[in-house]
mmCIF file of C-alpha atoms and ligand atoms in Angstrom:
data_model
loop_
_atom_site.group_PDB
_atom_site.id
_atom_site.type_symbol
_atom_site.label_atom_id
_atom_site.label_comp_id
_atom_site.label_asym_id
_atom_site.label_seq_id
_atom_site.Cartn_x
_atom_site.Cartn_y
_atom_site.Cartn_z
ATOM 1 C CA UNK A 1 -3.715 16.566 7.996
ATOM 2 C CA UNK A 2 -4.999 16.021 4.506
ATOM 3 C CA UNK A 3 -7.839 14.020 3.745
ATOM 4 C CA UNK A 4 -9.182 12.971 -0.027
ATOM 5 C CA UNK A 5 -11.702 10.855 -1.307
ATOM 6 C CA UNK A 6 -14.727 9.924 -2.817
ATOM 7 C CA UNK A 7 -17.663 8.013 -1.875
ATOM 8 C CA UNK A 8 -21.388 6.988 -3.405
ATOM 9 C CA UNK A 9 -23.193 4.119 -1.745
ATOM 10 C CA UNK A 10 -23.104 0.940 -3.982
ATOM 11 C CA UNK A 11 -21.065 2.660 -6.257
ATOM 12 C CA UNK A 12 -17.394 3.203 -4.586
ATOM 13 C CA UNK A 13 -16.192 4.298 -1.628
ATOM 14 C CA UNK A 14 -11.946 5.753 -1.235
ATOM 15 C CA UNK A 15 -10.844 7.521 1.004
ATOM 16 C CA UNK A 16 -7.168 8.510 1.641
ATOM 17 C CA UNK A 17 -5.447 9.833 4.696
ATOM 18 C CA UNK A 18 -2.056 11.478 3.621
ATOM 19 C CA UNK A 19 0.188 11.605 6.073
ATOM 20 C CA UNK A 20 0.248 8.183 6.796
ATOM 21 C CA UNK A 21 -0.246 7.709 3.335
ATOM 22 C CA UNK A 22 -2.992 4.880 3.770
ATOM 23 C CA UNK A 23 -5.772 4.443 1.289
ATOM 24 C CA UNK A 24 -8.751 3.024 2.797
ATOM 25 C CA UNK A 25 -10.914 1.037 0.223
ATOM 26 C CA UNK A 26 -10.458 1.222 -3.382
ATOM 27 C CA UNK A 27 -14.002 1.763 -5.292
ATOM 28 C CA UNK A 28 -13.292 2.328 -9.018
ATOM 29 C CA UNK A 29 -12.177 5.745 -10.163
ATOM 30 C CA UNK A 30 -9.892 5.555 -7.327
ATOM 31 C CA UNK A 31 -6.837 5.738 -10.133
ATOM 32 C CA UNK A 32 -8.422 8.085 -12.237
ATOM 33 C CA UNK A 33 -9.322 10.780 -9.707
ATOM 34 C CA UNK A 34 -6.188 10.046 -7.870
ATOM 35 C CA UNK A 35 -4.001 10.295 -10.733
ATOM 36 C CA UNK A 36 -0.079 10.191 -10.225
ATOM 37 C CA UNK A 37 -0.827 10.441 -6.605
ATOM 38 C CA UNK A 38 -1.430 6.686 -6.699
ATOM 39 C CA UNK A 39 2.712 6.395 -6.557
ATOM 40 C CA UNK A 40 1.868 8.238 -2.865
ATOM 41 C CA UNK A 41 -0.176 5.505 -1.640
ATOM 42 C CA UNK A 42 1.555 3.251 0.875
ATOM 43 C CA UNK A 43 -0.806 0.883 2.485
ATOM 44 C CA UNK A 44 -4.318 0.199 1.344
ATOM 45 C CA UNK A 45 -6.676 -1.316 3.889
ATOM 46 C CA UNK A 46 -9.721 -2.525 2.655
ATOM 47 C CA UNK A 47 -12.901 -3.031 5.021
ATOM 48 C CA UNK A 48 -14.599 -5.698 3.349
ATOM 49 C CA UNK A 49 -14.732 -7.088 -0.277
ATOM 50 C CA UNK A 50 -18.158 -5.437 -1.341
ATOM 51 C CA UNK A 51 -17.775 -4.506 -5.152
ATOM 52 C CA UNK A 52 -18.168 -1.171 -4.490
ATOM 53 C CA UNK A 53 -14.988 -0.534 -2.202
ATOM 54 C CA UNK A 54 -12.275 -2.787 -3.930
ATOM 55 C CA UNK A 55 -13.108 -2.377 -7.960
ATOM 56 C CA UNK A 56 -10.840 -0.072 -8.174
ATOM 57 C CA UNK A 57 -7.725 -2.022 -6.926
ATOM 58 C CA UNK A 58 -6.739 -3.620 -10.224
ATOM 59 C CA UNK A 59 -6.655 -0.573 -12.213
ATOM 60 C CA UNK A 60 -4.614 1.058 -9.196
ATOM 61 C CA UNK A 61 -2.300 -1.361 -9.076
ATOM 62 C CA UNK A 62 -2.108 -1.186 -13.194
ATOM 63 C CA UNK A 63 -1.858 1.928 -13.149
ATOM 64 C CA UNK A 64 0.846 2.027 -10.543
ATOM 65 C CA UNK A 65 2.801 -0.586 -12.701
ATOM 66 C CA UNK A 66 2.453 1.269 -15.720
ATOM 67 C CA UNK A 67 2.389 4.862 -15.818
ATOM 68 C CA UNK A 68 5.346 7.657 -14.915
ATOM 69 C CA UNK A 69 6.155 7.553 -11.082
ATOM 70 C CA UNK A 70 8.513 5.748 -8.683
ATOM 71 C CA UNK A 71 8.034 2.066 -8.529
ATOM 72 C CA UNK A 72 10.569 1.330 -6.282
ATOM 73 C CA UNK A 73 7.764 1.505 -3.086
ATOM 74 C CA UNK A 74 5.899 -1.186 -1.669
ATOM 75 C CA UNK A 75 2.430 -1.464 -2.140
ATOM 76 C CA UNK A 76 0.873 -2.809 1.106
ATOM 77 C CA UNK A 77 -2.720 -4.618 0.933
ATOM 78 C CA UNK A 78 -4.494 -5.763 4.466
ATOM 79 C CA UNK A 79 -7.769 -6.960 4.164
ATOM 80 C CA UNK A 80 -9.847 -8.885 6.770
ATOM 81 C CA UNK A 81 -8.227 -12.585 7.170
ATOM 82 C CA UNK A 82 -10.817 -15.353 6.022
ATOM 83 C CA UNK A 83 -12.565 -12.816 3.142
ATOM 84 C CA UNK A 84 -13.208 -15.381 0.323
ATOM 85 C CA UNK A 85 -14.068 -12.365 -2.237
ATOM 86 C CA UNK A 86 -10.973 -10.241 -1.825
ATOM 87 C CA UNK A 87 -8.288 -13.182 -1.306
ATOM 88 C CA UNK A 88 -9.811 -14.354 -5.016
ATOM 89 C CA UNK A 89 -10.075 -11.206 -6.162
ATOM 90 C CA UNK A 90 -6.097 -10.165 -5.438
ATOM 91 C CA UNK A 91 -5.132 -14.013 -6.506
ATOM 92 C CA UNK A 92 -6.902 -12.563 -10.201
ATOM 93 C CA UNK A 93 -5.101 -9.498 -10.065
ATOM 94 C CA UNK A 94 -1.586 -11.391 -9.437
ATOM 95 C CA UNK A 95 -1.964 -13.283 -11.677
ATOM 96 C CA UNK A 96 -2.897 -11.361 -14.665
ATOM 97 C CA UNK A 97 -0.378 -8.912 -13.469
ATOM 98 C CA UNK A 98 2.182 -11.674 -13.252
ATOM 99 C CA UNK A 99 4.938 -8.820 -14.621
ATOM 100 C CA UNK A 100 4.521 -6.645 -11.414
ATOM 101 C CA UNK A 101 7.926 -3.907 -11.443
ATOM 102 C CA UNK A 102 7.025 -2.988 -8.026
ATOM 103 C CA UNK A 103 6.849 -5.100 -4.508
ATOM 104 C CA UNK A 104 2.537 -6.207 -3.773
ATOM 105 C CA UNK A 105 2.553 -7.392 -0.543
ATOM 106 C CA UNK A 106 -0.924 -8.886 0.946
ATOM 107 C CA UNK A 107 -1.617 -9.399 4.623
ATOM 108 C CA UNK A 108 -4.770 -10.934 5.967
ATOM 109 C CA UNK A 109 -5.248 -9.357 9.486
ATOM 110 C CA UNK A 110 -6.854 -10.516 12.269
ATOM 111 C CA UNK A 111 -9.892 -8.659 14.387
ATOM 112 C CA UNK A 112 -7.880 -6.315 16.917
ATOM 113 C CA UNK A 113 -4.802 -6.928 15.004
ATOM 114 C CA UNK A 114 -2.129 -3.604 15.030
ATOM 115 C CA UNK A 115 0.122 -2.742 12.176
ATOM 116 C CA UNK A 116 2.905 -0.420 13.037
ATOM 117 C CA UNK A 117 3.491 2.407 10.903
ATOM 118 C CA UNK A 118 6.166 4.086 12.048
ATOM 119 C CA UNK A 119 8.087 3.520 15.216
ATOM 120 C CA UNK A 120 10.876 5.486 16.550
ATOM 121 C CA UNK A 121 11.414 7.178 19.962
ATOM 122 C CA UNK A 122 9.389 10.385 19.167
ATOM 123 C CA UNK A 123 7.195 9.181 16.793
ATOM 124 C CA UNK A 124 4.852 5.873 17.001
ATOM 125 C CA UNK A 125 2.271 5.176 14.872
ATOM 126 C CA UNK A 126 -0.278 2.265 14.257
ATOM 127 C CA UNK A 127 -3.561 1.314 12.802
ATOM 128 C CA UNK A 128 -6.026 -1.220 14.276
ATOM 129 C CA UNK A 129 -8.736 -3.152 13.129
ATOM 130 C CA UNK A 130 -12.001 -4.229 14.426
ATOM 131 C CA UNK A 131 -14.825 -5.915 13.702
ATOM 132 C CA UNK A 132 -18.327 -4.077 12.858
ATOM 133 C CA UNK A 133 -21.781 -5.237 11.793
ATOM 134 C CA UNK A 134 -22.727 -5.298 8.049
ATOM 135 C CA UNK A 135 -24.021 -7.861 5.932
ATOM 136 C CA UNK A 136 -24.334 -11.475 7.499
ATOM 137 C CA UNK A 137 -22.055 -13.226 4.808
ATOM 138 C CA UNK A 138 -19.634 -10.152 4.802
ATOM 139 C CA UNK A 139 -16.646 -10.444 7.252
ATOM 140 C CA UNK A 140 -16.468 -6.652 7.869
ATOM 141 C CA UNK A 141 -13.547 -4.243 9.334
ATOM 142 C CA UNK A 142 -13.490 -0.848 10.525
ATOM 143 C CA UNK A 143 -9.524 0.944 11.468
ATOM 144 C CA UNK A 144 -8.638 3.089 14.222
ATOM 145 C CA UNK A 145 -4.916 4.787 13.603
ATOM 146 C CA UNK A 146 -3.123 5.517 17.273
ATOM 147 C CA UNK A 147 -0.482 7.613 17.973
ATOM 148 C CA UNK A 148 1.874 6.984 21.187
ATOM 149 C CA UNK A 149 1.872 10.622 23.318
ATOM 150 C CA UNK A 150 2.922 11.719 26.760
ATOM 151 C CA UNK A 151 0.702 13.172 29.602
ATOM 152 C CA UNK A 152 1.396 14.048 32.730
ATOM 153 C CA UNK A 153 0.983 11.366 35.077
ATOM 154 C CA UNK A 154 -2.393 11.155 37.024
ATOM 155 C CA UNK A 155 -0.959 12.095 40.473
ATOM 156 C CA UNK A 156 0.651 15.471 39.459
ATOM 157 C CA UNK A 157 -1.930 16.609 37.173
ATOM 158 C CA UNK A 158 -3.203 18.912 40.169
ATOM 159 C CA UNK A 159 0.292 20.784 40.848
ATOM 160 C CA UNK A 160 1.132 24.072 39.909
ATOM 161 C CA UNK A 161 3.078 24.586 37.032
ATOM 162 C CA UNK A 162 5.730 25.879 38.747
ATOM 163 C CA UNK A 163 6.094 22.533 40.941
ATOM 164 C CA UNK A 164 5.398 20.236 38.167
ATOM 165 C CA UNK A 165 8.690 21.918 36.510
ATOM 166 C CA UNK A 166 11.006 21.561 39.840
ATOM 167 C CA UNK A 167 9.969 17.807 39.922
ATOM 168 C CA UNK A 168 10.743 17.711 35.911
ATOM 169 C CA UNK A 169 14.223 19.390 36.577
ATOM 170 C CA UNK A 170 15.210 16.912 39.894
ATOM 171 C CA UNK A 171 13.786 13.734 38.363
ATOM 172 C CA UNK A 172 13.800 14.324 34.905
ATOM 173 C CA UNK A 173 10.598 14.392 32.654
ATOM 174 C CA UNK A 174 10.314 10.876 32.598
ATOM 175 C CA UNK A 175 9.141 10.415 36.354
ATOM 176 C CA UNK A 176 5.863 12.863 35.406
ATOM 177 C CA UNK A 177 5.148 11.723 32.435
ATOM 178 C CA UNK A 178 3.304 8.354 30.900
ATOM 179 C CA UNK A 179 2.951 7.222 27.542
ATOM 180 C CA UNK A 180 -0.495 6.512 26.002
ATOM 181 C CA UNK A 181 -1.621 5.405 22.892
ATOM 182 C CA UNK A 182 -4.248 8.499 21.411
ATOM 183 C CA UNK A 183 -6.895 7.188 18.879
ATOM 184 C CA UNK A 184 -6.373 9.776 16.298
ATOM 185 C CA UNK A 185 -8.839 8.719 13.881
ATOM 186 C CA UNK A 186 -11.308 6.274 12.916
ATOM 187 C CA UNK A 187 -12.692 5.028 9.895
ATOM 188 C CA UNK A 188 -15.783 2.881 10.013
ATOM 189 C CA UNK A 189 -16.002 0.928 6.967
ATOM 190 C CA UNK A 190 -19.607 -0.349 5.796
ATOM 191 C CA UNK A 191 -21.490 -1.028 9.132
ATOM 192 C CA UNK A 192 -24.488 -0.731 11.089
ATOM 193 C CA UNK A 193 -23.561 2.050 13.552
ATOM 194 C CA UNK A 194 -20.854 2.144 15.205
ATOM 195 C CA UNK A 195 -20.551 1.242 19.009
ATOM 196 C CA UNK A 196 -19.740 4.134 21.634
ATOM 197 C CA UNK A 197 -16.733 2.564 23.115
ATOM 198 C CA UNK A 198 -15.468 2.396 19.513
ATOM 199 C CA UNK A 199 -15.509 6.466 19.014
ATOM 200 C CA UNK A 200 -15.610 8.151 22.028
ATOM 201 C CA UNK A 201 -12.007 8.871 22.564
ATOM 202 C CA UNK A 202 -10.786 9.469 18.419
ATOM 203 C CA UNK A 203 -10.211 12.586 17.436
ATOM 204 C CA UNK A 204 -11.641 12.285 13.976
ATOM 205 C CA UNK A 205 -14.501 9.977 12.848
ATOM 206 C CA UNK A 206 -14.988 8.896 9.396
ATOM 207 C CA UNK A 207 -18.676 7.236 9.878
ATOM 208 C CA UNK A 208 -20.316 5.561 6.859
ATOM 209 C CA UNK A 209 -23.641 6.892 6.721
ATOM 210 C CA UNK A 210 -26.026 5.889 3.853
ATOM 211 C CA UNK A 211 -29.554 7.301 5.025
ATOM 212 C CA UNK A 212 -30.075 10.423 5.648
ATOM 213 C CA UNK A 213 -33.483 9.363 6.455
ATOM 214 C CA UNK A 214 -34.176 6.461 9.067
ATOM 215 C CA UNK A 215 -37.114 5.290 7.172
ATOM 216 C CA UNK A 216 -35.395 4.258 4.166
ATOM 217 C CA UNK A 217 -33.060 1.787 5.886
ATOM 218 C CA UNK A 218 -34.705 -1.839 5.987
ATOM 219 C CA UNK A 219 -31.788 -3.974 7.343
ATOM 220 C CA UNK A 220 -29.439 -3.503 10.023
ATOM 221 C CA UNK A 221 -26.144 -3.051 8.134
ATOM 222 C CA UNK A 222 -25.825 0.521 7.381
ATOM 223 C CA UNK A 223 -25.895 3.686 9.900
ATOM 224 C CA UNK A 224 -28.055 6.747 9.554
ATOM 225 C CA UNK A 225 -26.967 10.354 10.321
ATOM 226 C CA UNK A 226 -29.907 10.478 13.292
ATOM 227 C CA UNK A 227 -28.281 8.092 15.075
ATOM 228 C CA UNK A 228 -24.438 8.793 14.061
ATOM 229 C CA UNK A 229 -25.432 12.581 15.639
ATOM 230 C CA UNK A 230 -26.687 10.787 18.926
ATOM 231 C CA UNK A 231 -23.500 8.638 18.974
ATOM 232 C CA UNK A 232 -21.055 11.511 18.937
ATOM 233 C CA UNK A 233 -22.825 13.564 21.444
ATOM 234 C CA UNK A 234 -20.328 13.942 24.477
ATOM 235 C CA UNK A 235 -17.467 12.364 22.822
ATOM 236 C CA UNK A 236 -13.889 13.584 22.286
ATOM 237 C CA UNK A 237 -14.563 13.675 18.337
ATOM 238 C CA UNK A 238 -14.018 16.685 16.966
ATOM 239 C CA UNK A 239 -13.995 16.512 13.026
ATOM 240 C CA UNK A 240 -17.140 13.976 12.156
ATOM 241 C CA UNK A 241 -16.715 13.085 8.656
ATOM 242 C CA UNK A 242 -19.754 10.844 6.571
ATOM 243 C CA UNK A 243 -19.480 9.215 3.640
ATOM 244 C CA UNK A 244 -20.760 6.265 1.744
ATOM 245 C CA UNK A 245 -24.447 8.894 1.377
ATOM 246 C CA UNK A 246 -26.900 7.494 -0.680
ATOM 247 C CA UNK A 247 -27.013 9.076 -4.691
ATOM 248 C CA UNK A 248 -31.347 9.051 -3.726
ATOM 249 C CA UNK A 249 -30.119 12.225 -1.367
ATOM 250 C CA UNK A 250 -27.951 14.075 -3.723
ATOM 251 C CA UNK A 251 -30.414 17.404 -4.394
ATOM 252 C CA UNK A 252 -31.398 17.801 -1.050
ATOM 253 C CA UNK A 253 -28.303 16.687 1.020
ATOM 254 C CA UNK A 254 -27.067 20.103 2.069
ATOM 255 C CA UNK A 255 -30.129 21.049 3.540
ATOM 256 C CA UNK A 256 -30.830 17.559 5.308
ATOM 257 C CA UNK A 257 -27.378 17.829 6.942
ATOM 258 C CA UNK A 258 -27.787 21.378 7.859
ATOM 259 C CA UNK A 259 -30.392 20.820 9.927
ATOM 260 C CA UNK A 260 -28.084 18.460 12.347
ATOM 261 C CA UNK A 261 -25.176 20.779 12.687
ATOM 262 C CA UNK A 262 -26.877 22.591 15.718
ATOM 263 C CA UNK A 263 -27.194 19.454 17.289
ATOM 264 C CA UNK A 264 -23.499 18.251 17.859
ATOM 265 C CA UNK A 265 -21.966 21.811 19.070
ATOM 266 C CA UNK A 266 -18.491 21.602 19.199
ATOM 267 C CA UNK A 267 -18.032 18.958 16.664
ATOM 268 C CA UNK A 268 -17.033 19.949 12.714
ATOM 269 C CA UNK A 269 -18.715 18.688 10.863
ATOM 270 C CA UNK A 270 -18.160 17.383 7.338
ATOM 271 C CA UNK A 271 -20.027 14.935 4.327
ATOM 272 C CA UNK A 272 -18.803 13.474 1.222
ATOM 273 C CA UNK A 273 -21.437 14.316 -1.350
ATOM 274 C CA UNK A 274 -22.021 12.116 -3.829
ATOM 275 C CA UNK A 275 -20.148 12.588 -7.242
ATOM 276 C CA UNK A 276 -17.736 15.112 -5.846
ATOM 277 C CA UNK A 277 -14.188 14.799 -4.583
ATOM 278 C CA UNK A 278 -14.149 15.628 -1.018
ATOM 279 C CA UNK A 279 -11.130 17.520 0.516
ATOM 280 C CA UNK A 280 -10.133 18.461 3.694
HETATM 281 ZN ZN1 ZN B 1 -20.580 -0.083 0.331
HETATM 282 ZN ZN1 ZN B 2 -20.813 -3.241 1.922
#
């Protein structure tokens, strides 16, 4: 698992997941820091059209048109269905790039809509949007990705080992096993936070989190790290991941943070700090 990206509240916000090879939002300098890795990128999903998460997109997608890599990929674009902003915004960017050399496709989606990634017998993969709370005019997504894995079926999950595998060998491994879809990770786009049913079965959680002090928040459409710490608290999560940190916290961020990594145990805990690339 490989995660990039770079993040500064009001400035830009990328973030890109590479083995799935999704880019989620495209704040500017996505190209430039991402250099000829933008030839990697397969779908883009942008969470809302906020200037600061999709100003990047035309120089990406000039970029990708114009400089040394393989343009015989699609580009897919999925953006929340009905957002004014980014359907003008990519209507701009078609048409001043009317000489495209590589396929642009554009898909509004739908709140609770799934787009398959992959799908074979072994290996199923899809991302899903939902809605979250941010600004009042902004129609805001976050994306879960879900992977389709087998566990043993409720009934038999209290047999020995050694009976589990004499029922596997008469009726085959089908007949103990189900399939379930696992939330492997989920990224919350600009919101107010998050709600527990959302996050407490992913595996890793890529919260926005622009105060790191309640007191500077006046409006209800951003999360804070006190209450993204109470959220996770006896959840599956185990890599907790913020980003989208005010610049106003830059000098003292480390030490703010530190002081919450006691709190959530188990849970790894990560931040992208402003003005740095953040790997993982
Ligand atoms: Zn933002
Ligand atoms: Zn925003």
């Amino acid at each position: 698992m490989n995660i990039v990206g770079y993040s500064k509240a009001l400035y830009t916000t990328w973030i890109y997941y590479s083995p799935e090879r999704i880019l989620f939002d495209a704040g500017e300098c996505v190209s430039t820091l991402m250099n000829n890795k933008v030839y990697a990128i397969k779908h883009i999903f942008l969470s809302h059209g906020h200037v600061d998460h999709i100003s990047g997109l035309w120089s990406l997608i000039n970029t990708r048109n114009n400089a040394m890599g393989d343009r015989g990929k699609d580009l897919n674009i999925y953006y929340p269905k009905g957002n004014k902003g980014i359907e003008e915004y990519l209507n701009f960017i078609r048409k001043v790039n009317s000489d495209l050399r590589f396929n642009l496709k554009v898909f509004p989606i739908e709140d609770g809509e799934e787009i398959i990634l992959r799908n074979s017998n072994q290996n199923k993969k899809f991302v899903k949007a939902f809605k979250v709370k941010h600004t009042q005019s902004e129609k805001s997504f976050g994306y879960h990705i879900f992977e389709e894995r087998k566990r043993l079926k409720e009934e038999f999950r209290n047999l020995s080992q050694e009976d589990i595998t004499k029922l596997a060998r008469t009726y085959g491994s089908d007949y103990i096993t189900e399939k379930y879809n696992s939330k492997i990770l989920t990224f919350s786009g600009d919101t107010y936070l998050l709600n527990k049913t959302e996050v407490e079965d992913t595996e890793i959680l890529i919260h926005e989190c622009t105060f790191l002090n309640k007191e500077d928040r006046k409006y209800e459409n951003h999360a804070t790290i006190e209450d993204i710490v109470e959220l996770v608290k006896g959840t599956k999560v185990k890599k907790l991941i913020l980003y989208h940190i005010s610049g106003r916290y830059s000098r003292k961020i480390d030490k703010i943070i530190s002081e919450y990594k006691n709190e959530i145990g188990e849970i790894e805990l990560y931040y992208v700090k402003p003005d740095k690339i953040f790997k993982l």
